Amino acid sequence: MSLELVDVTWMAGYRKIIHDVSLKVRPGEFLGLIGPNGSGKTSLMSILAGVRRPLRGKALMGGMEMHKMGRRKLAQNIGFVEQQADTTDRLTVREAVSLGRIPYLSLLSPWSSRDDEQVARALLDVDMADMAGRYWQTLSGGEKQRVHIARALAQEPKFLLLDEPTNHLDVRHQLGLLELVRALKVTAVAALHDLNHAALFCDRIAVMSEGQLVAVGTPAEILTPALLQDVFGVTAVVEQDMQGKCHIRYAVSEKQMPGA
């Protein structure tokens, strides 16, 4: 099963945010979505997740238009972690992660030991098992982010969509999270700020600029000095290691230095 956008356009008010974007996410891949702030990454992620409906074009899951599917079916297939999500409810970490099981519950399918197992596994995956009894309001920003990801994992999604998932995480948990996503048996899409993270973990990279999809390919194909200059306005050297992984070194001119 795949996710696909076909000639998608989306507007906020009178402003066109996404312009005629077509993108197919291949089954089993880890696709990174990169681009400058304001390039349309978050809006594109929302459309891929079925949260927003395109103004024009189609958003498809398994060849079927998402807006024709029920919310329950979408939630059983797509786990979406947004940038900003909070609650004023007095929830424990375990209760917050348990919300990921709601798409599977009904009068005929009440909470079971399997639901407990999925919640426990999700907490372990994000290194939050020892905080399961903590209240949401007592968590740091990074801890809350890991709980959001655990909630999405508890959904057992076929597609895991993450909008800036490493925000608020320290370096160890940034790397641990991306390693986890790469190891999971899901199709994953993550909007990422750190281009070296995209190069290290993603199978392919899609580049957004001013609401348009300007390039899609492997990290080695996409992360070139020319593209980094054109899209991000930075000068960089791109090197490849023995495994073919890209590493980006940015050149900082004197006029860019603080106090210059």
Coordinates of C-alpha atoms in Angstrom, one line a residue, residues 8 10 15-21 32-45 47 52 83 163-164 190-193 195 206-215 230-232:
V8 CA -2.3 18.7 -5.1
W10 CA -3.9 23.9 -1.1
R15 CA -2.6 32.5 -0.2
K16 CA -1.6 29.5 -2.2
I17 CA 0.6 27.3 0.2
I18 CA 1.1 24.2 -2.0
H19 CA 1.2 24.4 -5.8
D20 CA 0.5 21.3 -7.9
V21 CA 2.5 18.8 -5.9
G32 CA 12.5 12.7 4.4
L33 CA 10.8 16.0 3.6
I34 CA 13.1 19.0 3.7
G35 CA 12.8 22.7 2.8
P36 CA 13.2 26.2 4.3
N37 CA 10.7 27.5 6.8
G38 CA 7.5 28.5 5.1
S39 CA 8.1 26.1 2.1
G40 CA 4.9 24.2 2.8
K41 CA 6.2 21.1 4.6
T42 CA 3.7 21.1 7.5
S43 CA 0.8 21.7 5.2
L44 CA 1.9 18.9 2.9
M45 CA 2.3 16.5 5.9
I47 CA -2.6 16.5 3.5
R52 CA -6.6 18.4 5.4
Q83 CA 4.7 19.8 15.6
D163 CA 6.4 16.7 11.4
E164 CA 9.7 17.9 12.8
A190 CA 9.4 12.8 8.3
A191 CA 9.7 16.5 7.8
L192 CA 13.2 17.3 9.0
H193 CA 15.2 20.4 9.6
L195 CA 19.9 17.9 6.6
A206 CA 11.7 15.3 -1.2
V207 CA 12.6 19.0 -1.3
M208 CA 10.0 21.7 -0.9
S209 CA 10.6 25.3 -1.9
E210 CA 7.9 28.1 -2.0
G211 CA 5.1 25.6 -2.0
Q212 CA 6.5 23.5 -4.8
L213 CA 8.2 20.1 -4.9
V214 CA 11.5 20.9 -6.6
A215 CA 13.4 17.6 -6.3
D230 CA 19.6 27.3 -4.5
V231 CA 17.0 26.2 -2.0
F232 CA 18.5 27.0 1.4

